Coordinates of N, CA and C in Angstrom, one line a residue:
Chain A
X1 N -17.1 6.0 4.2 CA -16.1 5.4 3.3 C -15.8 4.0 3.6
X2 N -14.9 3.4 2.8 CA -14.6 2.0 3.0 C -13.8 1.8 4.3
X3 N -14.0 0.7 5.0 CA -13.2 0.4 6.2 C -12.9 -1.1 6.0
X4 N -11.6 -1.4 6.3 CA -11.2 -2.8 6.2 C -10.6 -3.2 7.6
X5 N -11.2 -4.3 8.1 CA -10.8 -4.8 9.4 C -9.9 -6.1 9.2
X6 N -8.9 -6.3 9.9 CA -8.0 -7.4 9.7 C -7.7 -8.1 11.0
X7 N -7.7 -9.4 11.0 CA -7.4 -10.2 12.2 C -6.6 -11.5 11.8
X8 N -5.7 -12.0 12.7 CA -5.3 -11.3 14.0 C -4.3 -10.2 13.7
X9 N -3.9 -9.5 14.8 CA -2.9 -8.5 14.6 C -1.5 -9.2 14.7
X10 N -1.4 -10.3 15.4 CA -0.1 -11.1 15.4 C -0.5 -12.5 15.3
X11 N 0.4 -13.3 14.7 CA 0.2 -14.7 14.5 C 1.6 -15.4 14.5
X12 N 1.7 -16.3 15.5 CA 2.9 -17.1 15.6 C 2.6 -18.5 15.2
X13 N 3.4 -19.1 14.3 CA 3.3 -20.5 13.9 C 4.6 -21.2 13.9
X14 N 4.6 -22.5 13.9 CA 5.8 -23.2 13.7 C 6.0 -23.5 12.2
X15 N 7.3 -23.5 11.8 CA 7.6 -23.8 10.4 C 6.9 -25.1 10.0
X16 N 6.2 -25.0 8.8 CA 5.5 -26.1 8.3 C 4.0 -26.1 8.5
X17 N 3.6 -25.3 9.5 CA 2.2 -25.1 9.8 C 1.6 -24.2 8.8
X18 N 0.2 -24.1 8.8 CA -0.5 -23.2 8.0 C -0.8 -21.9 8.8
X19 N -1.0 -20.8 8.0 CA -1.4 -19.6 8.6 C -2.6 -19.0 7.9
X20 N -3.5 -18.4 8.6 CA -4.7 -17.8 8.0 C -4.9 -16.4 8.5
X21 N -5.0 -15.5 7.7 CA -5.3 -14.1 8.0 C -6.6 -13.7 7.4
X22 N -7.5 -13.0 8.2 CA -8.8 -12.7 7.7 C -9.1 -11.2 7.7
X23 N -9.8 -10.8 6.7 CA -10.2 -9.4 6.5 C -11.7 -9.3 6.2
X24 N -12.3 -8.3 6.7 CA -13.7 -7.9 6.3 C -13.7 -6.5 5.8
X25 N -14.6 -6.2 4.9 CA -14.7 -4.9 4.3 C -16.1 -4.4 4.4
X26 N -16.3 -3.1 4.3 CA -17.6 -2.6 4.6 C -18.3 -2.1 3.3
X27 N -17.6 -1.7 2.3 CA -18.2 -1.2 1.1 C -18.5 -2.3 0.0
X28 N -19.7 -2.5 -0.2 CA -20.1 -3.6 -1.2 C -19.7 -3.3 -2.6
X29 N -19.3 -2.1 -2.9 CA -18.8 -1.7 -4.2 C -17.4 -2.1 -4.4
X30 N -16.7 -2.5 -3.4 CA -15.3 -3.0 -3.5 C -15.3 -4.3 -4.3
X31 N -14.3 -4.4 -5.2 CA -14.3 -5.6 -6.0 C -12.9 -6.1 -6.4
X32 N -11.9 -5.5 -5.8 CA -10.5 -5.9 -6.0 C -9.8 -6.0 -4.6
X33 N -9.2 -7.1 -4.3 CA -8.7 -7.3 -3.0 C -7.3 -7.9 -3.1
X34 N -6.3 -7.0 -2.9 CA -4.9 -7.5 -2.9 C -4.4 -7.8 -1.5
X35 N -3.3 -8.5 -1.5 CA -2.6 -8.8 -0.3 C -1.1 -8.4 -0.5
X36 N -0.6 -7.7 0.5 CA 0.8 -7.2 0.5 C 1.6 -7.8 1.7
X37 N 2.8 -8.0 1.4 CA 3.8 -8.5 2.4 C 4.8 -7.4 2.6
X38 N 5.0 -7.0 3.8 CA 5.9 -5.9 4.1 C 7.0 -6.4 5.1
X39 N 8.2 -6.5 4.6 CA 9.3 -6.9 5.4 C 9.9 -5.6 6.0
X40 N 10.7 -5.8 7.1 CA 11.2 -4.7 7.9 C 12.0 -3.7 7.0
X41 N 11.6 -2.5 7.0 CA 12.3 -1.4 6.3 C 12.1 -1.4 4.8
X42 N 11.1 -2.1 4.3 CA 10.8 -2.2 2.9 C 9.4 -1.8 2.6
X43 N 9.1 -1.5 1.4 CA 7.7 -1.2 1.0 C 6.9 -2.4 0.8
X44 N 5.5 -2.2 0.8 CA 4.6 -3.3 0.6 C 4.8 -4.0 -0.7
X45 N 4.9 -5.3 -0.7 CA 5.1 -6.1 -1.9 C 3.8 -6.9 -2.2
X46 N 3.3 -6.7 -3.4 CA 2.0 -7.4 -3.8 C 2.3 -8.9 -4.0
X47 N 1.6 -9.7 -3.2 CA 1.9 -11.2 -3.3 C 0.8 -11.9 -4.0
X48 N -0.4 -11.5 -3.9 CA -1.6 -12.1 -4.5 C -2.7 -11.2 -4.5
X49 N -3.7 -11.4 -5.4 CA -4.9 -10.5 -5.4 C -6.0 -11.4 -5.9
X50 N -7.2 -10.9 -5.7 CA -8.4 -11.6 -6.2 C -9.4 -10.5 -6.6
X51 N -10.2 -10.8 -7.6 CA -11.2 -10.0 -8.0 C -12.6 -10.6 -7.7
X52 N -13.6 -9.8 -7.7 CA -14.9 -10.2 -7.1 C -15.6 -11.3 -7.9
X53 N -15.2 -11.5 -9.1 CA -15.8 -12.5 -9.9 C -15.2 -13.9 -9.7
X54 N -14.3 -14.0 -8.7 CA -13.6 -15.2 -8.4 C -13.7 -15.5 -6.9
X55 N -13.9 -16.8 -6.6 CA -14.1 -17.1 -5.1 C -12.8 -17.5 -4.5
X56 N -11.8 -18.0 -5.3 CA -10.6 -18.5 -4.7 C -9.5 -18.3 -5.8
X57 N -8.3 -18.1 -5.3 CA -7.1 -18.0 -6.2 C -5.9 -18.6 -5.5
X58 N -5.1 -19.3 -6.2 CA -4.0 -20.0 -5.5 C -2.7 -19.7 -6.3
X59 N -1.6 -19.5 -5.6 CA -0.3 -19.4 -6.2 C 0.7 -20.1 -5.3
X60 N 1.0 -21.3 -5.7 CA 2.0 -22.1 -4.9 C 1.5 -22.3 -3.5
X61 N 2.2 -21.7 -2.5 CA 1.9 -22.0 -1.1 C 0.8 -21.0 -0.6
X62 N 0.5 -20.0 -1.4 CA -0.5 -19.0 -0.9 C -1.8 -19.0 -1.7
X63 N -2.8 -18.7 -1.0 CA -4.1 -18.8 -1.6 C -5.0 -17.7 -0.9
X64 N -5.9 -17.2 -1.7 CA -6.8 -16.2 -1.2 C -8.3 -16.6 -1.5
X65 N -9.1 -16.5 -0.5 CA -10.6 -16.8 -0.7 C -11.4 -15.5 -0.5
X66 N -12.5 -15.5 -1.2 CA -13.4 -14.3 -1.1 C -14.8 -14.8 -0.9
X67 N -15.5 -14.2 0.0 CA -16.9 -14.4 0.2 C -17.6 -13.0 0.1
X68 N -18.1 -12.7 -1.1 CA -18.7 -11.4 -1.3 C -20.0 -11.2 -0.5
X69 N -20.7 -12.2 -0.3 CA -21.9 -12.1 0.5 C -21.6 -11.6 1.9
X70 N -20.6 -12.2 2.5 CA -20.3 -11.9 3.9 C -19.3 -10.8 4.0
X71 N -18.7 -10.4 2.8 CA -17.7 -9.3 2.7 C -16.5 -9.7 3.5
X72 N -16.1 -11.0 3.3 CA -14.9 -11.5 3.9 C -13.9 -12.0 2.9
X73 N -12.6 -11.8 3.1 CA -11.6 -12.4 2.3 C -10.4 -12.8 3.2
X74 N -9.7 -13.9 2.8 CA -8.7 -14.5 3.7 C -7.5 -14.8 2.9
X75 N -6.4 -14.8 3.6 CA -5.1 -15.2 3.0 C -4.7 -16.5 3.7
X76 N -4.3 -17.5 2.9 CA -3.9 -18.8 3.5 C -2.5 -19.1 3.0
X77 N -1.6 -19.3 4.0 CA -0.2 -19.7 3.6 C 0.0 -21.1 4.2
X78 N 0.3 -22.0 3.3 CA 0.6 -23.4 3.7 C 2.1 -23.6 3.8
X79 N 2.5 -24.7 4.6 CA 3.9 -25.1 4.7 C 4.8 -23.8 5.0
X80 N 4.4 -23.1 6.0 CA 5.1 -21.8 6.3 C 6.6 -22.0 6.5
X81 N 7.4 -21.0 6.1 CA 8.8 -21.0 6.2 C 9.3 -19.8 7.0
X82 N 10.4 -19.8 7.6 CA 10.9 -18.6 8.4 C 10.9 -17.3 7.5
X83 N 11.1 -17.5 6.2 CA 11.2 -16.3 5.3 C 9.8 -15.7 5.1
X84 N 8.7 -16.4 5.5 CA 7.4 -15.9 5.4 C 7.1 -14.9 6.5
X85 N 8.0 -14.8 7.5 CA 7.8 -13.9 8.6 C 7.9 -12.4 8.1
X86 N 6.8 -11.7 8.4 CA 6.7 -10.3 7.8 C 5.3 -9.8 8.4
X87 N 5.0 -8.5 8.0 CA 3.7 -8.0 8.2 C 2.9 -8.1 6.9
X88 N 1.7 -8.6 7.0 CA 0.8 -8.8 5.9 C -0.3 -7.9 6.0
X89 N -0.6 -7.2 4.9 CA -1.7 -6.2 4.8 C -2.7 -6.7 3.8
X90 N -4.0 -6.7 4.1 CA -5.0 -6.8 3.1 C -5.5 -5.4 2.7
X91 N -6.1 -5.3 1.5 CA -6.6 -4.1 1.1 C -7.8 -4.3 0.2
X92 N -8.6 -3.2 0.0 CA -9.8 -3.3 -0.8 C -9.8 -2.1 -1.7
X93 N -10.4 -2.3 -2.9 CA -10.5 -1.2 -3.9 C -11.8 -1.3 -4.7
X94 N -12.3 -0.1 -4.9 CA -13.5 -0.1 -5.8 C -13.1 0.1 -7.2
X95 N -13.9 -0.6 -8.1 CA -13.5 -0.5 -9.5 C -14.3 0.6 -10.2
X96 N -13.9 1.8 -9.9 CA -14.5 3.0 -10.5 C -13.4 3.9 -11.0
X97 N -12.4 3.3 -11.7 CA -11.3 4.1 -12.2 C -10.1 3.9 -11.3
X98 N -9.3 4.9 -11.1 CA -8.0 4.7 -10.4 C -8.2 5.0 -9.0
X99 N -8.9 4.1 -8.3 CA -9.3 4.3 -7.0 C -8.2 3.9 -6.0
X100 N -8.2 4.5 -4.9 CA -7.2 4.2 -3.8 C -7.4 2.8 -3.3
X101 N -6.4 2.3 -2.7 CA -6.4 1.1 -1.9 C -6.7 1.5 -0.4
X102 N -7.6 0.8 0.2 CA -7.9 1.0 1.6 C -7.3 -0.2 2.3
X103 N -6.4 0.0 3.2 CA -5.6 -1.1 3.8 C -6.2 -1.5 5.2
X104 N -6.0 -2.8 5.5 CA -6.3 -3.3 6.8 C -5.1 -2.8 7.8
X105 N -5.3 -3.2 9.0 CA -4.3 -2.8 10.0 C -3.1 -3.6 10.1
X106 N -3.0 -4.7 9.4 CA -1.8 -5.5 9.3 C -1.8 -6.7 10.3
X107 N -1.1 -7.7 9.9 CA -0.9 -8.9 10.7 C 0.6 -9.2 10.7
X108 N 1.2 -9.2 11.9 CA 2.6 -9.6 12.0 C 2.7 -11.1 12.2
X109 N 3.2 -11.8 11.1 CA 3.4 -13.2 11.1 C 4.8 -13.6 11.5
X110 N 4.9 -14.5 12.5 CA 6.2 -14.9 12.9 C 6.2 -16.5 12.8
X111 N 7.2 -16.9 11.9 CA 7.3 -18.4 11.7 C 8.6 -18.8 12.4
X112 N 8.4 -19.7 13.4 CA 9.6 -20.1 14.1 C 10.1 -21.5 13.6
X113 N 11.4 -21.6 13.4 CA 12.0 -22.8 12.9 C 11.8 -24.0 13.8
Chain B
X1 N 13.6 -7.2 -13.1 CA 12.2 -6.8 -13.0 C 12.1 -5.4 -12.6
X2 N 11.3 -4.6 -13.3 CA 11.1 -3.2 -13.1 C 10.6 -2.9 -11.6
X3 N 11.1 -1.9 -11.0 CA 10.7 -1.5 -9.7 C 10.5 0.0 -9.6
X4 N 9.7 0.3 -8.6 CA 9.5 1.7 -8.2 C 10.7 2.1 -7.3
X5 N 11.3 3.2 -7.6 CA 12.4 3.7 -6.8 C 12.0 5.0 -6.1
X6 N 12.6 5.2 -4.9 CA 12.3 6.5 -4.2 C 13.6 7.0 -3.6
X7 N 13.7 8.3 -3.6 CA 14.8 9.0 -3.0 C 14.3 10.3 -2.2
X8 N 15.0 10.6 -1.1 CA 16.0 9.8 -0.4 C 15.3 8.7 0.4
X9 N 16.1 7.8 0.9 CA 15.6 6.8 1.8 C 15.2 7.3 3.1
X10 N 15.9 8.3 3.6 CA 15.6 9.0 4.9 C 15.9 10.5 4.7
X11 N 14.9 11.2 5.2 CA 15.0 12.7 5.2 C 14.7 13.2 6.5
X12 N 15.6 14.0 7.1 CA 15.4 14.6 8.3 C 15.2 16.1 8.1
X13 N 14.2 16.7 8.6 CA 14.0 18.2 8.4 C 13.4 18.8 9.7
X14 N 13.6 20.1 9.7 CA 13.0 20.8 10.8 C 11.6 21.3 10.5
X15 N 10.8 21.4 11.6 CA 9.5 21.8 11.5 C 9.4 23.1 10.7
X16 N 8.5 23.2 9.8 CA 8.3 24.5 9.0 C 9.1 24.5 7.7
X17 N 10.0 23.5 7.5 CA 10.8 23.5 6.3 C 10.0 22.7 5.2
X18 N 10.4 23.0 4.0 CA 9.8 22.3 2.8 C 10.6 21.1 2.5
X19 N 9.9 20.0 2.1 CA 10.6 18.8 1.7 C 10.0 18.4 0.4
X20 N 10.8 17.8 -0.4 CA 10.4 17.1 -1.7 C 10.8 15.7 -1.7
X21 N 9.9 14.8 -1.8 CA 10.1 13.4 -1.9 C 10.0 13.0 -3.3
X22 N 10.9 12.2 -3.8 CA 11.0 11.8 -5.2 C 10.8 10.3 -5.5
X23 N 10.1 10.1 -6.6 CA 9.8 8.7 -7.0 C 10.0 8.6 -8.5
X24 N 10.5 7.4 -8.9 CA 10.5 7.1 -10.3 C 9.6 5.9 -10.4
X25 N 8.4 6.0 -11.0 CA 7.5 4.9 -11.2 C 8.1 3.9 -12.2
X26 N 7.4 2.8 -12.3 CA 7.8 1.8 -13.4 C 7.4 2.5 -14.7
X27 N 8.3 2.3 -15.7 CA 8.3 3.1 -16.9 C 7.0 3.1 -17.7
X28 N 6.3 2.0 -17.8 CA 5.1 2.0 -18.7 C 3.9 2.2 -17.9
X29 N 4.0 2.6 -16.6 CA 2.8 2.8 -15.7 C 2.3 4.2 -15.9
X30 N 1.0 4.3 -15.8 CA 0.3 5.6 -16.1 C -0.4 6.2 -14.8
X31 N -0.6 5.4 -13.8 CA -1.3 5.8 -12.6 C -0.3 5.9 -11.5
X32 N -0.3 6.9 -10.7 CA 0.7 7.1 -9.7 C 0.0 7.5 -8.4
X33 N 0.6 7.1 -7.3 CA 0.0 7.3 -6.0 C 1.0 7.6 -4.9
X34 N 0.6 8.3 -3.9 CA 1.4 8.5 -2.7 C 0.5 8.0 -1.5
X35 N 1.2 7.2 -0.7 CA 0.6 6.7 0.6 C 1.6 7.0 1.7
X36 N 1.1 7.0 2.9 CA 2.0 7.2 4.0 C 1.7 6.2 5.1
X37 N 2.7 5.9 6.0 CA 2.5 4.9 7.0 C 3.2 5.5 8.3
X38 N 2.4 5.9 9.2 CA 3.0 6.3 10.5 C 3.4 5.0 11.2
X39 N 4.5 5.2 11.9 CA 5.2 4.0 12.6 C 4.2 3.1 13.3
X40 N 4.1 1.8 12.9 CA 3.3 0.9 13.6 C 1.8 0.9 13.1
X41 N 1.5 1.8 12.2 CA 0.1 1.9 11.8 C -0.1 1.4 10.4
X42 N -1.3 1.4 9.9 CA -1.6 0.9 8.6 C -1.2 2.0 7.5
X43 N -1.1 1.5 6.3 CA -0.8 2.4 5.2 C -2.1 3.2 4.8
X44 N -1.9 4.5 4.6 CA -3.0 5.4 4.4 C -2.8 6.1 3.0
X45 N -3.8 6.2 2.3 CA -3.8 6.8 1.0 C -3.7 8.3 1.1
X46 N -2.9 8.9 0.3 CA -2.8 10.4 0.2 C -3.4 11.0 -1.0
X47 N -2.9 10.5 -2.2 CA -3.3 11.1 -3.4 C -3.0 10.1 -4.6
X48 N -3.9 10.3 -5.6 CA -3.7 9.5 -6.9 C -3.5 10.6 -8.0
X49 N -2.8 10.2 -9.0 CA -2.4 11.1 -10.1 C -2.5 10.4 -11.4
X50 N -3.2 11.0 -12.4 CA -3.3 10.4 -13.7 C -3.4 11.5 -14.8
X51 N -2.7 11.3 -15.9 CA -2.8 12.3 -17.0 C -2.5 13.7 -16.5
X52 N -1.5 13.8 -15.7 CA -1.0 15.1 -15.2 C -2.0 15.9 -14.3
X53 N -2.9 15.1 -13.7 CA -3.7 15.8 -12.7 C -4.1 14.9 -11.6
X54 N -4.4 15.5 -10.4 CA -4.9 14.7 -9.3 C -6.2 14.2 -9.6
X55 N -6.4 12.9 -9.4 CA -7.7 12.2 -9.6 C -8.4 12.0 -8.3
X56 N -7.7 11.9 -7.2 CA -8.4 11.7 -5.9 C -7.4 12.1 -4.8
X57 N -7.9 12.7 -3.7 CA -7.0 13.0 -2.6 C -7.7 12.7 -1.3
X58 N -7.0 12.4 -0.3 CA -7.6 12.2 1.0 C -7.7 13.4 1.9
X59 N -8.3 13.3 3.0 CA -8.4 14.5 3.9 C -7.0 14.9 4.4
X60 N -6.1 13.9 4.4 CA -4.7 14.2 4.9 C -4.0 15.2 3.9
X61 N -4.3 15.0 2.7 CA -3.7 15.8 1.6 C -4.3 17.2 1.5
X62 N -3.8 18.1 2.5 CA -4.3 19.4 2.5 C -3.5 20.4 1.7
X63 N -3.7 21.7 1.9 CA -3.0 22.6 1.0 C -1.5 22.6 1.2
X64 N -1.0 22.0 2.2 CA 0.5 21.9 2.5 C 1.1 20.9 1.5
X65 N 0.3 20.0 0.9 CA 0.8 19.0 0.1 C 0.6 19.3 -1.4
X66 N 1.5 18.9 -2.2 CA 1.3 19.0 -3.7 C 2.1 17.9 -4.4
X67 N 1.6 17.5 -5.5 CA 2.3 16.5 -6.3 C 2.6 17.1 -7.7
X68 N 3.6 16.5 -8.3 CA 4.0 17.0 -9.6 C 4.7 15.8 -10.4
X69 N 4.5 15.9 -11.7 CA 5.3 15.0 -12.6 C 6.1 15.9 -13.5
X70 N 7.3 16.3 -13.0 CA 8.0 17.4 -13.7 C 8.6 17.0 -15.1
X71 N 8.7 15.6 -15.3 CA 9.2 15.2 -16.5 C 8.6 13.8 -16.8
X72 N 9.1 13.1 -17.7 CA 8.5 11.8 -18.1 C 8.8 10.7 -17.2
X73 N 9.7 10.9 -16.2 CA 10.0 9.8 -15.3 C 9.8 10.0 -13.8
X74 N 9.9 11.2 -13.4 CA 9.8 11.5 -11.9 C 8.4 11.9 -11.5
X75 N 8.1 11.5 -10.2 CA 6.8 11.9 -9.6 C 7.2 12.4 -8.2
X76 N 6.8 13.6 -7.9 CA 7.3 14.2 -6.6 C 6.1 14.5 -5.7
X77 N 6.4 14.4 -4.4 CA 5.5 14.9 -3.3 C 6.2 16.0 -2.6
X78 N 5.5 17.2 -2.5 CA 6.1 18.3 -1.8 C 5.2 18.6 -0.6
X79 N 5.9 18.8 0.5 CA 5.2 19.3 1.8 C 5.8 20.6 2.0
X80 N 5.0 21.7 2.0 CA 5.5 23.0 2.0 C 6.0 23.5 3.4
X81 N 5.3 23.2 4.4 CA 5.7 23.6 5.8 C 5.5 22.4 6.7
X82 N 6.5 21.6 6.9 CA 6.4 20.3 7.6 C 6.0 20.5 9.1
X83 N 5.2 19.6 9.6 CA 4.8 19.6 10.9 C 5.3 18.3 11.6
X84 N 5.3 18.3 12.9 CA 5.8 17.1 13.6 C 5.0 15.8 13.2
X85 N 3.7 16.0 13.0 CA 2.9 14.9 12.7 C 3.0 14.4 11.2
X86 N 3.8 15.1 10.4 CA 4.1 14.6 9.1 C 5.2 13.5 9.1
X87 N 5.8 13.3 10.2 CA 6.8 12.2 10.4 C 6.1 10.8 10.1
X88 N 6.7 10.1 9.1 CA 6.1 8.9 8.6 C 7.0 8.3 7.5
X89 N 6.6 7.1 7.1 CA 7.2 6.5 5.9 C 6.2 6.9 4.7
X90 N 6.8 7.4 3.7 CA 6.0 7.8 2.5 C 6.3 6.9 1.4
X91 N 5.3 6.3 0.9 CA 5.4 5.3 -0.2 C 4.8 5.8 -1.5
X92 N 5.6 5.7 -2.6 CA 5.1 5.9 -3.9 C 4.6 4.6 -4.5
X93 N 3.6 4.6 -5.3 CA 3.1 3.4 -6.0 C 2.8 3.8 -7.4
X94 N 2.8 2.8 -8.3 CA 2.4 3.0 -9.6 C 1.7 1.8 -10.2
X95 N 0.9 2.1 -11.2 CA 0.0 1.0 -11.7 C -0.1 1.3 -13.2
X96 N -0.2 0.2 -14.0 CA -0.3 0.3 -15.4 C -1.8 0.6 -15.8
X97 N -2.7 0.0 -15.0 CA -4.1 0.1 -15.4 C -5.0 0.3 -14.1
X98 N -4.4 0.9 -13.1 CA -5.2 1.4 -11.9 C -5.7 0.2 -11.1
X99 N -5.1 -1.0 -11.3 CA -5.5 -2.1 -10.4 C -4.3 -2.6 -9.6
X100 N -3.4 -3.4 -10.1 CA -2.3 -3.8 -9.3 C -1.4 -2.6 -9.1
X101 N -1.2 -2.3 -7.8 CA -0.3 -1.1 -7.5 C 1.0 -1.7 -6.9
X102 N 2.1 -1.2 -7.4 CA 3.4 -1.6 -7.0 C 4.1 -0.5 -6.3
X103 N 4.6 -0.8 -5.1 CA 5.1 0.2 -4.2 C 6.6 0.2 -4.2
X104 N 7.1 1.4 -4.0 CA 8.5 1.6 -3.8 C 8.9 1.3 -2.4
X105 N 10.2 1.5 -2.1 CA 10.8 1.1 -0.8 C 10.5 2.1 0.3
X106 N 10.0 3.3 -0.1 CA 9.6 4.3 0.9 C 10.7 5.3 1.2
X107 N 10.3 6.5 1.7 CA 11.2 7.5 2.3 C 10.7 7.7 3.7
X108 N 11.7 7.6 4.6 CA 11.3 7.8 6.0 C 11.5 9.3 6.2
X109 N 10.5 10.0 6.6 CA 10.6 11.5 6.9 C 10.5 11.7 8.4
X110 N 11.5 12.3 8.9 CA 11.5 12.7 10.3 C 11.5 14.2 10.4
X111 N 10.5 14.7 11.1 CA 10.4 16.1 11.3 C 10.7 16.4 12.8
X112 N 11.7 17.3 13.0 CA 12.2 17.6 14.4 C 11.8 19.0 14.8

């Protein structure tokens, strides 16, 4: 089955710096890749996603890139702010109906003022 | 903005007892999911539900688990005889077209 690896497990940056979180997936049939932000005590919040027919997508300070050949996708956060501190999960899904999301192991991002 | 809601936020039960976790998906969504997250670990898929039937389930979703959409708004997860290892956060998610999945705030289940 699909396996999603995520790195790093923790990431500390100074406010204003950029942060990059990387994921790799194993199943070449996966073609939808969302990113979720989970704040303490809350459910995962969808922040951005990308489909396999696109190499990059940007939404204000966050962007996601996808390399289907290498089976890599990454989340980029620019000009980080303390409120960006949370756990970020990547996920992968196959487009064969209502398929499950397979999540990565999560990255705890800490943005220090 | 519409949200997925879940009740209760925290459920404490004794081993062997039955629990029902409740979810109200976003109103125009057609696909429903349950996931769980053991403390400090990643989110794991349990089951997906569409058109009043299970469409996929994981190995975790054994005979002790069941799901139901008893009316037009609620979606429930029942665990018949809870075990200590069922302690986790349980998240309901819904989707309008099986792609973007929106998660609820979760129910923390503690089995003692």
